[in-house]
Tab-separated table of C-alpha atoms in Angstrom:
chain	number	residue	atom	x	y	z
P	25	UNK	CA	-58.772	1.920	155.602
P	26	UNK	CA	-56.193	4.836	155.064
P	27	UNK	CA	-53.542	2.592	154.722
P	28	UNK	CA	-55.118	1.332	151.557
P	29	UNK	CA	-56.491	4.409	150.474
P	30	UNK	CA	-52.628	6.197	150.551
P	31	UNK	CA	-51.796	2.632	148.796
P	32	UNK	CA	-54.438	3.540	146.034
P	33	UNK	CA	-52.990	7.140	146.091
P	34	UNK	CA	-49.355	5.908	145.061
P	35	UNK	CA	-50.382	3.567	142.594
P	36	UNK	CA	-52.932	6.265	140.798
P	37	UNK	CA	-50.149	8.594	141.123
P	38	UNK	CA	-47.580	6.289	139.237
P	39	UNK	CA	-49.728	5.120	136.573
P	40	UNK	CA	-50.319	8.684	135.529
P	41	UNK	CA	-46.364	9.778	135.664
P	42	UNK	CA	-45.730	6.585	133.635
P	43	UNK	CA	-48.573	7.901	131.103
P	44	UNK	CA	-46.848	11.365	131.229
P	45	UNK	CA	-43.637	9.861	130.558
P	46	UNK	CA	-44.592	8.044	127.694
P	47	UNK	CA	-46.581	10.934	126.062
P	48	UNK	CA	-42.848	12.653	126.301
P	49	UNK	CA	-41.349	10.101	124.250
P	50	UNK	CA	-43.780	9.764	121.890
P	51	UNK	CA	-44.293	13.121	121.321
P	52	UNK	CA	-39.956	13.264	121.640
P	53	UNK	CA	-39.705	10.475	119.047
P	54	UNK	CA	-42.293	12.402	116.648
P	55	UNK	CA	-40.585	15.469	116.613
P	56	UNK	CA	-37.208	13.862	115.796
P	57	UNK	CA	-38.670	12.240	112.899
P	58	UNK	CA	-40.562	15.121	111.573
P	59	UNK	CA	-36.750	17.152	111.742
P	60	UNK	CA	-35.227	14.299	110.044
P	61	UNK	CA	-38.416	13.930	107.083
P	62	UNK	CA	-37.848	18.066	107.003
P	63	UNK	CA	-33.827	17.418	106.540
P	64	UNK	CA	-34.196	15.044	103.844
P	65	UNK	CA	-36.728	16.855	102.027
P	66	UNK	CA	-34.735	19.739	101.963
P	67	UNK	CA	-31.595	18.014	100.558
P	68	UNK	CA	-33.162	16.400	97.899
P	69	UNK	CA	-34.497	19.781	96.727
P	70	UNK	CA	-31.182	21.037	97.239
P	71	UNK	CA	-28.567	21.336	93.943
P	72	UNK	CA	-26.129	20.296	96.306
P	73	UNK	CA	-27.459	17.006	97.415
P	74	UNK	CA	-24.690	14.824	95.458
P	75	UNK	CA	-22.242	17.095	97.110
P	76	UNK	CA	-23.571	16.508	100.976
P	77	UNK	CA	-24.181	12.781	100.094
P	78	UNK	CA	-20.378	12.324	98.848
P	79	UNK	CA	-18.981	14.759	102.314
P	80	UNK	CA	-21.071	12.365	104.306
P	81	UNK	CA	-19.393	9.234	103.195
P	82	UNK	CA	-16.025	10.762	102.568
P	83	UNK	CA	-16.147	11.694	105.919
P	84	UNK	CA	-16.884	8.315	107.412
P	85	UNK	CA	-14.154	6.955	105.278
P	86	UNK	CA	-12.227	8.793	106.866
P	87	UNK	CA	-13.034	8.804	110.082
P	88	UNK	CA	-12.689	4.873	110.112
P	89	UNK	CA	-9.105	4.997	108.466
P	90	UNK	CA	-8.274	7.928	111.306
P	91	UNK	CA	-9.057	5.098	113.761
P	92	UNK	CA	-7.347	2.434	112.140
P	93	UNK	CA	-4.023	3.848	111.855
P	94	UNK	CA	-4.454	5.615	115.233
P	95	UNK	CA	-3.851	9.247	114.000
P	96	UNK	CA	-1.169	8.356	111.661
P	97	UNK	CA	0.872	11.009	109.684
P	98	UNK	CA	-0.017	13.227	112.470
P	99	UNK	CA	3.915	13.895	113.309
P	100	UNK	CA	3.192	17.421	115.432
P	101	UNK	CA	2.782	17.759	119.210
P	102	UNK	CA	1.939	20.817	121.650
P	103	UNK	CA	4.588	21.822	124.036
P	104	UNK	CA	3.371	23.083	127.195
P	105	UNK	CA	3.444	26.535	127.800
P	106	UNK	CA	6.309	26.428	130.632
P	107	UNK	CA	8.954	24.742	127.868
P	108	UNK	CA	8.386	27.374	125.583
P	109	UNK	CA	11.581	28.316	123.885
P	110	UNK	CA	12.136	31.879	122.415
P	111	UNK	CA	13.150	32.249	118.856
P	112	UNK	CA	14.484	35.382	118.509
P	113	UNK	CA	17.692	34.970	118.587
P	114	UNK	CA	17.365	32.476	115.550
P	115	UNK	CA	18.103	33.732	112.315
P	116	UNK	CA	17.271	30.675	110.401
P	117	UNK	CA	13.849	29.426	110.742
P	118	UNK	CA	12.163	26.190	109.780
P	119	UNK	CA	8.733	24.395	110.335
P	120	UNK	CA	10.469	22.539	113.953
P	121	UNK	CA	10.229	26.115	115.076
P	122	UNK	CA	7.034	27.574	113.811
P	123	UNK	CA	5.006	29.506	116.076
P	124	UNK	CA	1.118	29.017	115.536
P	125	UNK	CA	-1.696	31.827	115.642
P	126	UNK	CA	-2.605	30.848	118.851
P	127	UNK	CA	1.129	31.602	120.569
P	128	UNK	CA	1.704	27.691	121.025
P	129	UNK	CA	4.769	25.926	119.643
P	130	UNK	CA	4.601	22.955	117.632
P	131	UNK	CA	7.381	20.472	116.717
P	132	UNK	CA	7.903	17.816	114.273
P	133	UNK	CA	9.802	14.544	115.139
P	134	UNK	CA	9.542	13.535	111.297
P	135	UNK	CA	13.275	13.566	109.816
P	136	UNK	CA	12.776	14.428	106.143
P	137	UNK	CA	11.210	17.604	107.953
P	138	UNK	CA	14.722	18.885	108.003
P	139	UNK	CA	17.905	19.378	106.211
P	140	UNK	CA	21.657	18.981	106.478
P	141	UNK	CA	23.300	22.769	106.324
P	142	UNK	CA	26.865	20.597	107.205
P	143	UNK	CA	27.446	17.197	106.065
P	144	UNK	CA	30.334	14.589	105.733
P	145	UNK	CA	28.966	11.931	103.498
P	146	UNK	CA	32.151	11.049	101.980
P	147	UNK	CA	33.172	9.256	105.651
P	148	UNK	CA	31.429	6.674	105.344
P	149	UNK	CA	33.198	5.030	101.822
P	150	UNK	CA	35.171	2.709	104.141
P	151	UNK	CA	32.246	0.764	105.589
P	152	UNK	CA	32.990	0.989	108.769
P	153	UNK	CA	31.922	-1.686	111.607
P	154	UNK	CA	30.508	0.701	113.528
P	155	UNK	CA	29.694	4.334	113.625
P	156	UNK	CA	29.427	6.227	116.810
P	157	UNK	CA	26.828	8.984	116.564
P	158	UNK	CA	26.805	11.869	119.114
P	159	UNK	CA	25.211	14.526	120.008
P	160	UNK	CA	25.838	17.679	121.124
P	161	UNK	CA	25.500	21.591	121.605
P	162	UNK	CA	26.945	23.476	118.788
P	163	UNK	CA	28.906	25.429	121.480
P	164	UNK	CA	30.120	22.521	123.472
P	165	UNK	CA	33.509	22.313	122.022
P	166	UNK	CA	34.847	20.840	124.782
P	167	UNK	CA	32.950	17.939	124.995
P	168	UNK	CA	33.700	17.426	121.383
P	169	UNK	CA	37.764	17.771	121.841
P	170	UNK	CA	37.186	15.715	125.001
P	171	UNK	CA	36.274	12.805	122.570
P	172	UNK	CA	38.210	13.247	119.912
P	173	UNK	CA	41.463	12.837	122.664
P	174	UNK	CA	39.636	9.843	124.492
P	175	UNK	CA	37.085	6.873	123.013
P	176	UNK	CA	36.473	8.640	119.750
P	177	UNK	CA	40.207	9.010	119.102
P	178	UNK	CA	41.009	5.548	117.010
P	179	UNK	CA	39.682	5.373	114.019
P	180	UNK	CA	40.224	0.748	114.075
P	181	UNK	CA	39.608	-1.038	117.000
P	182	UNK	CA	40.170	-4.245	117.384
P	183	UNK	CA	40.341	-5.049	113.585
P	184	UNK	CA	37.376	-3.056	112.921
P	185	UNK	CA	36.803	0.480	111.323
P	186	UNK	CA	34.838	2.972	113.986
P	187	UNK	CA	33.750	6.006	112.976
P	188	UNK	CA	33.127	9.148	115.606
P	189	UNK	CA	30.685	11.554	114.414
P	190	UNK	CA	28.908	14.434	116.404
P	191	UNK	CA	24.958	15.698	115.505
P	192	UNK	CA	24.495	19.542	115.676
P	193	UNK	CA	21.513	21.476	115.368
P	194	UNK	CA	20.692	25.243	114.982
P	195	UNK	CA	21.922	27.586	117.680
P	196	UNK	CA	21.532	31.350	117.547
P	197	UNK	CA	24.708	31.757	119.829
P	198	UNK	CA	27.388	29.588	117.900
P	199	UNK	CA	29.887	31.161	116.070
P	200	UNK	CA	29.011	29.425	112.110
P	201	UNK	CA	32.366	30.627	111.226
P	202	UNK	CA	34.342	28.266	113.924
P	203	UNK	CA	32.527	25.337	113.324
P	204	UNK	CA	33.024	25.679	109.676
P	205	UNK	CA	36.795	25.675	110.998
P	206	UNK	CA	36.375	22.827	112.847
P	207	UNK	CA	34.517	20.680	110.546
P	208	UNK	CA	37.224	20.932	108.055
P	209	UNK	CA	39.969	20.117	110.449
P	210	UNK	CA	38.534	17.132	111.549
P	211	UNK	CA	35.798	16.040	108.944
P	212	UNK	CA	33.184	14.494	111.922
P	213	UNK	CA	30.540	17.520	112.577
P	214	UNK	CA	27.179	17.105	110.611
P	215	UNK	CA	24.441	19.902	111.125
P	216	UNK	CA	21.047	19.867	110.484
P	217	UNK	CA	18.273	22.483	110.638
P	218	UNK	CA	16.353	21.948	113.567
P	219	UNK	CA	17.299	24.205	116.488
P	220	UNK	CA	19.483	22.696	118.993
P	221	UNK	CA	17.649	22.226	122.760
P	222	UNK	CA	16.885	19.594	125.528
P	223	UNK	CA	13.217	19.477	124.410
P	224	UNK	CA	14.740	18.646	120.842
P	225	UNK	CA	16.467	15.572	121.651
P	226	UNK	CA	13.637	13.396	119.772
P	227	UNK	CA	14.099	15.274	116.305
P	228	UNK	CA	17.828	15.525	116.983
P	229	UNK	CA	17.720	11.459	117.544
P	230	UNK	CA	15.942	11.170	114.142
P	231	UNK	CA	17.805	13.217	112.387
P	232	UNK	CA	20.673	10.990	113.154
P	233	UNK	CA	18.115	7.625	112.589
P	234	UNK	CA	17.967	9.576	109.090
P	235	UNK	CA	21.577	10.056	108.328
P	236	UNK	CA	22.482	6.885	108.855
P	237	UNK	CA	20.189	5.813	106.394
P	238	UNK	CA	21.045	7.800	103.589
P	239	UNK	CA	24.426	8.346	104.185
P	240	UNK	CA	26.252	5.569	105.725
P	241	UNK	CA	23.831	2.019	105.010
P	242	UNK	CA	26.223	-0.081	104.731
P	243	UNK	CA	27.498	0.383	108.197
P	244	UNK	CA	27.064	-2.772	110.063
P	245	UNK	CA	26.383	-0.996	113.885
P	246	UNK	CA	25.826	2.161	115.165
P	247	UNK	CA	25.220	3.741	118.189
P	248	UNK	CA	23.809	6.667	119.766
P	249	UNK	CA	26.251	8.136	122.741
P	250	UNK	CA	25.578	11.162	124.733
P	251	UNK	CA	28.782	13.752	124.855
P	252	UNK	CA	28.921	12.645	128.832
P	253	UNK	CA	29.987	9.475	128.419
P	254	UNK	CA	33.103	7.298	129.413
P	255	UNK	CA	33.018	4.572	126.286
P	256	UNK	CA	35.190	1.686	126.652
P	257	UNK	CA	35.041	1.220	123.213
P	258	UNK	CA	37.339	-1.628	123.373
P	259	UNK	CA	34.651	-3.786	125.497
P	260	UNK	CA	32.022	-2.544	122.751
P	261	UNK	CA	33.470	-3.603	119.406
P	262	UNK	CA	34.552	-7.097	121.829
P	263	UNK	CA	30.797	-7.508	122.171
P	264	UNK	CA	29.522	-6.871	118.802
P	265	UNK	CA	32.236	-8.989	117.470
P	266	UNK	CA	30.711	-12.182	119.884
P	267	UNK	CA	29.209	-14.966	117.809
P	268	UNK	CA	25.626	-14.757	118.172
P	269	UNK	CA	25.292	-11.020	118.487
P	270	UNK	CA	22.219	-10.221	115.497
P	271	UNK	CA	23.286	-8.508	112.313
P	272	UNK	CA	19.189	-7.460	112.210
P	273	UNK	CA	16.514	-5.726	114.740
P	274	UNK	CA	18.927	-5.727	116.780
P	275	UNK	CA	19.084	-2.621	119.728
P	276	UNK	CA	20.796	-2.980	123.364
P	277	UNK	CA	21.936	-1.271	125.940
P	278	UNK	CA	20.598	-0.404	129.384
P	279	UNK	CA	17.211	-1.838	129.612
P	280	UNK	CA	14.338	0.167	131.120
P	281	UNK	CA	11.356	-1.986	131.989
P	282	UNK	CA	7.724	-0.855	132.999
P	283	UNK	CA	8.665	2.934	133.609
P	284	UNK	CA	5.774	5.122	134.160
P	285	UNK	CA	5.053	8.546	132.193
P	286	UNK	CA	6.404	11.175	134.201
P	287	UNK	CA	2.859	13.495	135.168
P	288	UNK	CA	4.341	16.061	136.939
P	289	UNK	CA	4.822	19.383	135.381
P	290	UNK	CA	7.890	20.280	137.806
P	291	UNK	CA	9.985	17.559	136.172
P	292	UNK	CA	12.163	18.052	133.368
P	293	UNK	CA	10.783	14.535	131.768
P	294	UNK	CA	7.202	15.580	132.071
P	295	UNK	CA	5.414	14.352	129.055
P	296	UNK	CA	1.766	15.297	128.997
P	297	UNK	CA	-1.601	13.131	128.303
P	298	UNK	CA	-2.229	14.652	125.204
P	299	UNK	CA	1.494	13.958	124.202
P	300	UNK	CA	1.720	10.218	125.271
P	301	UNK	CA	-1.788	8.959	126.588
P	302	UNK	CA	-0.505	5.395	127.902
P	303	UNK	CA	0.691	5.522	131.498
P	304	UNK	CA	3.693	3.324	130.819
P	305	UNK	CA	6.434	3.250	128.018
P	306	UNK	CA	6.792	0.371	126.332
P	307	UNK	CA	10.359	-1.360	127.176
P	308	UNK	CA	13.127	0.902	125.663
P	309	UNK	CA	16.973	1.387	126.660
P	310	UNK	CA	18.358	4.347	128.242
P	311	UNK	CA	19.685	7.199	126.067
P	312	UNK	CA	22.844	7.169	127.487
P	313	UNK	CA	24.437	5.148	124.952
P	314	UNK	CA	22.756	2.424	122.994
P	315	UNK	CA	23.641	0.122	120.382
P	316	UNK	CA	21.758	-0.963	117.468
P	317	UNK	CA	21.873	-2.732	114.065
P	318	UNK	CA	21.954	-0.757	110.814
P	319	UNK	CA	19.520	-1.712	109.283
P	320	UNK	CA	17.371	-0.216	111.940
P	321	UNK	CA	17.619	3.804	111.483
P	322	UNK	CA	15.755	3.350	107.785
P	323	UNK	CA	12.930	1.449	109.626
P	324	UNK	CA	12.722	3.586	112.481
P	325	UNK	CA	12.245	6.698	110.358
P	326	UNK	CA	9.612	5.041	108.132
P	327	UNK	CA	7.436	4.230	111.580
P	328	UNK	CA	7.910	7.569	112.933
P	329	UNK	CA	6.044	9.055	110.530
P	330	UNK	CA	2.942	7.296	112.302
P	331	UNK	CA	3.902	7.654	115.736
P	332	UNK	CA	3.151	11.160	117.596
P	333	UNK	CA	6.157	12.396	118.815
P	334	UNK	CA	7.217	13.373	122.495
P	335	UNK	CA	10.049	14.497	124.221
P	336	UNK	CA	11.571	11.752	125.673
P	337	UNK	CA	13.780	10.220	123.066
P	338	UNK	CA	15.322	6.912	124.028
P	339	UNK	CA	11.481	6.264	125.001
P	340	UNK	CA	10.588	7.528	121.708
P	341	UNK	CA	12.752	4.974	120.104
P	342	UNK	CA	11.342	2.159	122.137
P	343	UNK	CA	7.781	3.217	120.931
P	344	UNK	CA	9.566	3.182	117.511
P	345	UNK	CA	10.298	-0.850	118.383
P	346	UNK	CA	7.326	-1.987	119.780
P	347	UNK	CA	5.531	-0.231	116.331
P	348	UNK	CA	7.908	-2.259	114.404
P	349	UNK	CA	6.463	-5.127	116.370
P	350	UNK	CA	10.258	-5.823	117.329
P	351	UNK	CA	11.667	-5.664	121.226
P	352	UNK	CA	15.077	-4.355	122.501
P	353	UNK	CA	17.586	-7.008	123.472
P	354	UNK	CA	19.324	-7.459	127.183
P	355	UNK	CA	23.040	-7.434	126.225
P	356	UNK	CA	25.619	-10.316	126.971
P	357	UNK	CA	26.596	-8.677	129.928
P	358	UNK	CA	24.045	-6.331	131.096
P	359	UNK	CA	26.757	-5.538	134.056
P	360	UNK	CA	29.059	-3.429	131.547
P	361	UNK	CA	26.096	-0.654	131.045
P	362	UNK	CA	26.153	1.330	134.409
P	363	UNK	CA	25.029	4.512	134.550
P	364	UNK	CA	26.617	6.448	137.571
P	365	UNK	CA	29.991	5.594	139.676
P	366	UNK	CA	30.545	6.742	142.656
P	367	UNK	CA	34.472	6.994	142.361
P	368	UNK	CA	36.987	6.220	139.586
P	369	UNK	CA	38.299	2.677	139.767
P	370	UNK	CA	40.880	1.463	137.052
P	371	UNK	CA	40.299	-1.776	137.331
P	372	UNK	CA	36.214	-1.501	137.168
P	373	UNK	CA	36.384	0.693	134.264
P	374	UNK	CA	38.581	-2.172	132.228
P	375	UNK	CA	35.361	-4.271	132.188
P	376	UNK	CA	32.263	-1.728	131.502
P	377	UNK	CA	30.939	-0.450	128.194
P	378	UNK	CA	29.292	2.540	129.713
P	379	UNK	CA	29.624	5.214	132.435
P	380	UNK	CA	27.892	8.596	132.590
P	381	UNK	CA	30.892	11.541	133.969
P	382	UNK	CA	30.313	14.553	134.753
P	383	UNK	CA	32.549	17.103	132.965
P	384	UNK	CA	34.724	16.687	129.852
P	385	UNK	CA	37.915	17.393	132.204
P	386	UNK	CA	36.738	13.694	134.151
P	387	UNK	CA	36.544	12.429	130.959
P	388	UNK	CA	39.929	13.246	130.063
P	389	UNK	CA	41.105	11.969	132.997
P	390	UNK	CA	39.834	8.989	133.363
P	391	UNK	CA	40.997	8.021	129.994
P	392	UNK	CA	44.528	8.671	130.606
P	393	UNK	CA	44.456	6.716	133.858
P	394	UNK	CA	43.575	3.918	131.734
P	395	UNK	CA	45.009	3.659	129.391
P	396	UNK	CA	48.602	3.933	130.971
P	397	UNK	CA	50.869	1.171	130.880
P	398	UNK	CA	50.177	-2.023	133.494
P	399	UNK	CA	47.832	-4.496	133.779
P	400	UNK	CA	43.643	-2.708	134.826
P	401	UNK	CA	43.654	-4.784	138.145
């Protein structure tokens, strides 16, 4: 008899929660309404009504096309706070170095962002087979002289027309004056406006995307070295010149597959969510030195416009390919792109395209060991 009776109890209980409950929502669902009659009401008294009925759908217009281009033309990204770089010491300004209200630094990857304060133009009237496109720290001289002695020293190789140029941004430190001097003694130094630092290296990569657009076109390769570099650039013009090779879309090098975002804010590749949200580039090559077709750098600046910029450049440029809907391409010989060696060898370094050194003096070096008289092995 209890038993039932504490049944009874429950089920009495229940029925009058679920009554309760449903008084809520009725009453909830009523006053909801009643806002919404009160809202419209309002409005259509209102002089502005037109005005809040075109906002409305101007705003959903554009809040679908935000979606559908995925935050396109939105070239600016926050550093974090621990790469801040100070600007004091910079006399010329320009929007890559704009400090906001709120003390955070923005950048823009975008090219036409910037201009050329140093140009050579004029170099590229020969059409050269290939242009070589470095860059480099307006006060790294050496590095620069290390070239010009080594890999960036012939101007035709094997039958075709090379051309060595190095990318400079803004530095506060460098003497203007010298590399004024320097640029007219050896016609190779082009300068833009952005200012010159690691963090940089994505602008500084577009910048040269951009200058090879407008200023040499008709170029039939180019490729972006870093100043560290041991270039046989022999072995490279051999390759390019293989039947097969593409004249279009083409971009090889070192091929990075499936690497993950780097999370960690100790690391000097750290990229941030809110920079790159995917966990994983897409498949790019590695910036020591790749190799692309010219007809690449105008397409690559067009797409960047729509991509959000981060730090890591040769990722950058994959993100730049896989936007294009186009892939990079595992070279002939993947072999002759190595990164590190251990120890010189003459006879290995007859039959790479790239090595990564680690001072200008190695470079130097190396070179001459080569390059003496005798047969590499």
């Amino acid at each position: 008899m209890s038993f039932n009776c504490l049944f009874l109890f429950r089920e009495i209980t229940k029925d009058l929660c679920r009554h309760k409950i449903l008084l809520f929502q009725s009453w909830f669902q009523g006053l909801v309404v009643l806002c919404l009659l009160v809202f419209v009401i309002c409005l259509a008294l209102s002089d502005n009504a037109l005005l809040w009925s075109k906002r409305f759908s101007l705003h959903t217009q554009y809040y679908l096309l935000f979606n559908q281009i995925y935050q396109a033309r939105a070239p600016a990204y926050r550093v974090h706070p621990k790469h801040k770089v100070t600007l004091n010491t910079i006399n010329e300004t320009t929007e890559s170095s704009a400090v906001q209200p709120e003390g955070v630094q923005y950048h823009q990857a975008y090219p036409s962002n910037y201009q050329f304060v140093m140009d050579n133009a004029e170099v590229c009237k020969n059409t050269p087979f290939l242009v070589l496109m470095v860059p480099v720290a307006p006060k790294n001289i050496a590095a620069r002289d290390a070239i010009r002695q080594t890999w960036g020293k012939d101007s035709v190789v094997n039958g075709e027309v090379v051309l060595t140029l190095f990318m400079l941004g803004l530095d506060g430190g460098a003497d203007v004056e010298k590399l004024k001097q320097e640029n007219q003694q050896h016609h190779d130094l082009i300068q833009s406006n952005f200012m010159d630092s690691y963090l940089n290296l994505t602008i500084k990569t577009m910048v040269i995307m951009d200058w090879l657009a407008t200023r040499c076109p008709t170029a039939a390769y180019a490729m972006k070295v870093d100043s560290d570099m041991f270039l046989n650039i022999d072995n490279l013009v051999f390759m390019l010149q293989t039947p097969g090779i593409p004249k279009l879309n083409y971009l090889t090098g070192m091929l990075m597959w499936n690497r993950p975002v780097v999370r960690s804010k100790n690391s000097k590749w750290y990229v941030p969510e809110e920079m790159y949200p995917d966990p994983q580039y897409p498949t790019y090559t590695l910036g020591m030195g790749y190799i692309f077709s010219n007809d690449l750098p105008a397409k690559f600046v067009e797409v960047s416009e729509y991509i959000k910029p981060f730090n890591i450049e040769d990722a950058y440029i994959g993100e730049c390919m896989k936007r294009l809907g186009l892939s990079p391409t595992s070279p002939p010989n993947p072999s002759q792109f190595k990164a590190y060696n251990s120890k010189y060898n003459r006879c290995e370094f007859s039959k790479i395209i790239t090595y990564i050194l680690g001072s200008s003096e190695q470079l130097i070096n190396y070179w001459t060991d080569y390059k003496k008289p005798g047969p590499h092995c």
